[in-house]
Amino acid sequence: MKLIITLLITFISINGICQNNAKVIYDVYFQGNFINNNKENQEAKNYSSGVEENINKVKFQLLINNEVSIFKSIPRIKSEDENYGEKLARLFAGEDEVFYRDNSKKTIINSLEHEGVKYNLDLNFENIKWNLTTESKIIQNLTCYKATWKYRNIDVIAWYCPSIPLSTGPREFGGLPGLIIELYRGKLSFIATKIELNVSENKEVTLPLGKKISENELNIILQQSMENLKNR
């Protein structure tokens, strides 16, 4: 299925500090099947029914104040009686997660709320090692360049735009010489559909409050929650 992308950009100033505050809207898409089609996976497939469609309903916003940015979902009305597939879609798309980035302090915080508890996971800024290529393509009149990264055994591809010199992007991904316009991480893709430059200072760009937690501790909590959902 061919995606039709409309990219709206407001240029008030091409150069200068006023371009450093921005707001970017991203759509998220899921490519392929969430669960492989075979007999062994039939039970899991039944549990995850509707995951792909519900992931595609999620939208995200990236708010930028100079070197600091925050990436989070745009609030939407959710069903009061969410099924397992809908809850799994929110979890897989990261709808309840917030990513706070401060390039000047080399800090990336993954903030998430799980079962009423807010957690802050400090990601390792130094682990970002992009492979910059010379491959380019035009995305809605913007010249973008390809960067790749093997992140936790998942192939990540970013198309960034040097003419928009904002070194950030969806989720924890950034650190490139330009704003990330498209990001492909495994079966998930994040596509910029609206970019506003020279916006007023974003008051929401602050470090979220939350309990500091290690990655291992977080994984144990999430795995237990998945088991609890299946047993209901």
PDB file of N, CA and C in Angstrom, residues 162-201:
ATOM      1  N   PRO A 162      19.570  18.088   6.418  1.00  0.00           N
ATOM      2  CA  PRO A 162      20.552  19.072   6.889  1.00  0.00           C
ATOM      3  C   PRO A 162      20.069  20.519   6.798  1.00  0.00           C
ATOM      4  N   SER A 163      19.112  20.807   5.907  1.00  0.00           N
ATOM      5  CA  SER A 163      18.633  22.188   5.785  1.00  0.00           C
ATOM      6  C   SER A 163      17.744  22.583   6.959  1.00  0.00           C
ATOM      7  N   ILE A 164      17.353  21.605   7.782  1.00  0.00           N
ATOM      8  CA  ILE A 164      16.662  21.890   9.046  1.00  0.00           C
ATOM      9  C   ILE A 164      17.601  21.409  10.148  1.00  0.00           C
ATOM     10  N   PRO A 165      18.528  22.265  10.596  1.00  0.00           N
ATOM     11  CA  PRO A 165      19.621  21.845  11.486  1.00  0.00           C
ATOM     12  C   PRO A 165      19.201  21.646  12.942  1.00  0.00           C
ATOM     13  N   LEU A 166      18.252  20.738  13.138  1.00  0.00           N
ATOM     14  CA  LEU A 166      17.798  20.381  14.484  1.00  0.00           C
ATOM     15  C   LEU A 166      18.173  18.926  14.710  1.00  0.00           C
ATOM     16  N   SER A 167      19.091  18.675  15.640  1.00  0.00           N
ATOM     17  CA  SER A 167      19.688  17.344  15.798  1.00  0.00           C
ATOM     18  C   SER A 167      18.850  16.457  16.717  1.00  0.00           C
ATOM     19  N   THR A 168      17.649  16.146  16.253  1.00  0.00           N
ATOM     20  CA  THR A 168      16.762  15.308  17.053  1.00  0.00           C
ATOM     21  C   THR A 168      15.798  14.582  16.127  1.00  0.00           C
ATOM     22  N   GLY A 169      14.874  13.799  16.720  1.00  0.00           N
ATOM     23  CA  GLY A 169      13.942  13.035  15.917  1.00  0.00           C
ATOM     24  C   GLY A 169      13.027  12.206  16.789  1.00  0.00           C
ATOM     25  N   PRO A 170      12.361  11.212  16.211  1.00  0.00           N
ATOM     26  CA  PRO A 170      11.416  10.393  16.967  1.00  0.00           C
ATOM     27  C   PRO A 170      12.095   9.562  18.059  1.00  0.00           C
ATOM     28  N   ARG A 171      11.356   9.343  19.137  1.00  0.00           N
ATOM     29  CA  ARG A 171      11.796   8.503  20.250  1.00  0.00           C
ATOM     30  C   ARG A 171      13.193   8.925  20.735  1.00  0.00           C
ATOM     31  N   GLU A 172      14.081   7.965  20.962  1.00  0.00           N
ATOM     32  CA  GLU A 172      15.419   8.286  21.443  1.00  0.00           C
ATOM     33  C   GLU A 172      16.391   8.609  20.322  1.00  0.00           C
ATOM     34  N   PHE A 173      15.916   8.619  19.089  1.00  0.00           N
ATOM     35  CA  PHE A 173      16.811   8.750  17.948  1.00  0.00           C
ATOM     36  C   PHE A 173      17.041  10.216  17.570  1.00  0.00           C
ATOM     37  N   GLY A 174      18.287  10.538  17.354  1.00  0.00           N
ATOM     38  CA  GLY A 174      18.694  11.896  17.010  1.00  0.00           C
ATOM     39  C   GLY A 174      20.198  11.927  16.879  1.00  0.00           C
ATOM     40  N   GLY A 175      20.779  13.086  17.098  1.00  0.00           N
ATOM     41  CA  GLY A 175      22.224  13.186  17.022  1.00  0.00           C
ATOM     42  C   GLY A 175      22.763  13.262  15.611  1.00  0.00           C
ATOM     43  N   LEU A 176      21.899  13.478  14.638  1.00  0.00           N
ATOM     44  CA  LEU A 176      22.315  13.608  13.241  1.00  0.00           C
ATOM     45  C   LEU A 176      22.397  15.087  12.856  1.00  0.00           C
ATOM     46  N   PRO A 177      23.117  15.411  11.784  1.00  0.00           N
ATOM     47  CA  PRO A 177      23.249  16.821  11.359  1.00  0.00           C
ATOM     48  C   PRO A 177      22.012  17.334  10.643  1.00  0.00           C
ATOM     49  N   GLY A 178      20.853  17.122  11.245  1.00  0.00           N
ATOM     50  CA  GLY A 178      19.607  17.572  10.656  1.00  0.00           C
ATOM     51  C   GLY A 178      18.431  16.833  11.262  1.00  0.00           C
ATOM     52  N   LEU A 179      17.254  17.407  11.142  1.00  0.00           N
ATOM     53  CA  LEU A 179      16.042  16.802  11.680  1.00  0.00           C
ATOM     54  C   LEU A 179      15.714  15.498  10.958  1.00  0.00           C
ATOM     55  N   ILE A 180      15.321  14.483  11.724  1.00  0.00           N
ATOM     56  CA  ILE A 180      14.905  13.211  11.130  1.00  0.00           C
ATOM     57  C   ILE A 180      13.488  13.367  10.598  1.00  0.00           C
ATOM     58  N   ILE A 181      13.319  13.172   9.285  1.00  0.00           N
ATOM     59  CA  ILE A 181      12.026  13.302   8.622  1.00  0.00           C
ATOM     60  C   ILE A 181      11.304  11.954   8.579  1.00  0.00           C
ATOM     61  N   GLU A 182      12.066  10.899   8.345  1.00  0.00           N
ATOM     62  CA  GLU A 182      11.507   9.546   8.353  1.00  0.00           C
ATOM     63  C   GLU A 182      12.425   8.638   9.154  1.00  0.00           C
ATOM     64  N   LEU A 183      11.819   7.779   9.966  1.00  0.00           N
ATOM     65  CA  LEU A 183      12.589   6.826  10.756  1.00  0.00           C
ATOM     66  C   LEU A 183      11.957   5.452  10.624  1.00  0.00           C
ATOM     67  N   TYR A 184      12.792   4.450  10.316  1.00  0.00           N
ATOM     68  CA  TYR A 184      12.330   3.075  10.194  1.00  0.00           C
ATOM     69  C   TYR A 184      13.077   2.233  11.220  1.00  0.00           C
ATOM     70  N   ARG A 185      12.327   1.651  12.156  1.00  0.00           N
ATOM     71  CA  ARG A 185      12.914   0.832  13.213  1.00  0.00           C
ATOM     72  C   ARG A 185      12.206  -0.508  13.218  1.00  0.00           C
ATOM     73  N   GLY A 186      12.863  -1.521  12.611  1.00  0.00           N
ATOM     74  CA  GLY A 186      12.207  -2.812  12.471  1.00  0.00           C
ATOM     75  C   GLY A 186      10.950  -2.672  11.625  1.00  0.00           C
ATOM     76  N   LYS A 187       9.806  -3.089  12.173  1.00  0.00           N
ATOM     77  CA  LYS A 187       8.540  -3.021  11.453  1.00  0.00           C
ATOM     78  C   LYS A 187       7.807  -1.704  11.665  1.00  0.00           C
ATOM     79  N   LEU A 188       8.327  -0.848  12.534  1.00  0.00           N
ATOM     80  CA  LEU A 188       7.692   0.435  12.810  1.00  0.00           C
ATOM     81  C   LEU A 188       8.346   1.548  12.005  1.00  0.00           C
ATOM     82  N   SER A 189       7.535   2.464  11.514  1.00  0.00           N
ATOM     83  CA  SER A 189       8.076   3.641  10.839  1.00  0.00           C
ATOM     84  C   SER A 189       7.394   4.890  11.376  1.00  0.00           C
ATOM     85  N   PHE A 190       8.180   5.960  11.508  1.00  0.00           N
ATOM     86  CA  PHE A 190       7.683   7.248  11.971  1.00  0.00           C
ATOM     87  C   PHE A 190       7.905   8.259  10.843  1.00  0.00           C
ATOM     88  N   ILE A 191       6.819   8.843  10.355  1.00  0.00           N
ATOM     89  CA  ILE A 191       6.875   9.715   9.190  1.00  0.00           C
ATOM     90  C   ILE A 191       6.398  11.115   9.573  1.00  0.00           C
ATOM     91  N   ALA A 192       7.264  12.122   9.356  1.00  0.00           N
ATOM     92  CA  ALA A 192       6.871  13.501   9.649  1.00  0.00           C
ATOM     93  C   ALA A 192       5.801  13.951   8.660  1.00  0.00           C
ATOM     94  N   THR A 193       4.688  14.481   9.176  1.00  0.00           N
ATOM     95  CA  THR A 193       3.604  14.960   8.322  1.00  0.00           C
ATOM     96  C   THR A 193       3.402  16.463   8.440  1.00  0.00           C
ATOM     97  N   LYS A 194       3.978  17.071   9.465  1.00  0.00           N
ATOM     98  CA  LYS A 194       3.872  18.515   9.617  1.00  0.00           C
ATOM     99  C   LYS A 194       5.060  19.032  10.415  1.00  0.00           C
ATOM    100  N   ILE A 195       5.692  20.085   9.917  1.00  0.00           N
ATOM    101  CA  ILE A 195       6.826  20.703  10.599  1.00  0.00           C
ATOM    102  C   ILE A 195       6.566  22.194  10.706  1.00  0.00           C
ATOM    103  N   GLU A 196       6.618  22.705  11.912  1.00  0.00           N
ATOM    104  CA  GLU A 196       6.456  24.138  12.141  1.00  0.00           C
ATOM    105  C   GLU A 196       7.738  24.678  12.761  1.00  0.00           C
ATOM    106  N   LEU A 197       8.380  25.601  12.067  1.00  0.00           N
ATOM    107  CA  LEU A 197       9.580  26.250  12.571  1.00  0.00           C
ATOM    108  C   LEU A 197       9.235  27.634  13.104  1.00  0.00           C
ATOM    109  N   ASN A 198      10.118  28.147  13.939  1.00  0.00           N
ATOM    110  CA  ASN A 198       9.936  29.483  14.494  1.00  0.00           C
ATOM    111  C   ASN A 198       8.665  29.590  15.339  1.00  0.00           C
ATOM    112  N   VAL A 199       8.382  28.541  16.111  1.00  0.00           N
ATOM    113  CA  VAL A 199       7.230  28.586  17.002  1.00  0.00           C
ATOM    114  C   VAL A 199       7.649  29.213  18.330  1.00  0.00           C
ATOM    115  N   SER A 200       6.678  29.580  19.151  1.00  0.00           N
ATOM    116  CA  SER A 200       6.973  30.106  20.477  1.00  0.00           C
ATOM    117  C   SER A 200       7.604  29.016  21.329  1.00  0.00           C
ATOM    118  N   GLU A 201       8.255  29.413  22.408  1.00  0.00           N
ATOM    119  CA  GLU A 201       8.894  28.447  23.284  1.00  0.00           C
ATOM    120  C   GLU A 201       7.870  27.429  23.772  1.00  0.00           C
TER     121      GLU A 201
END
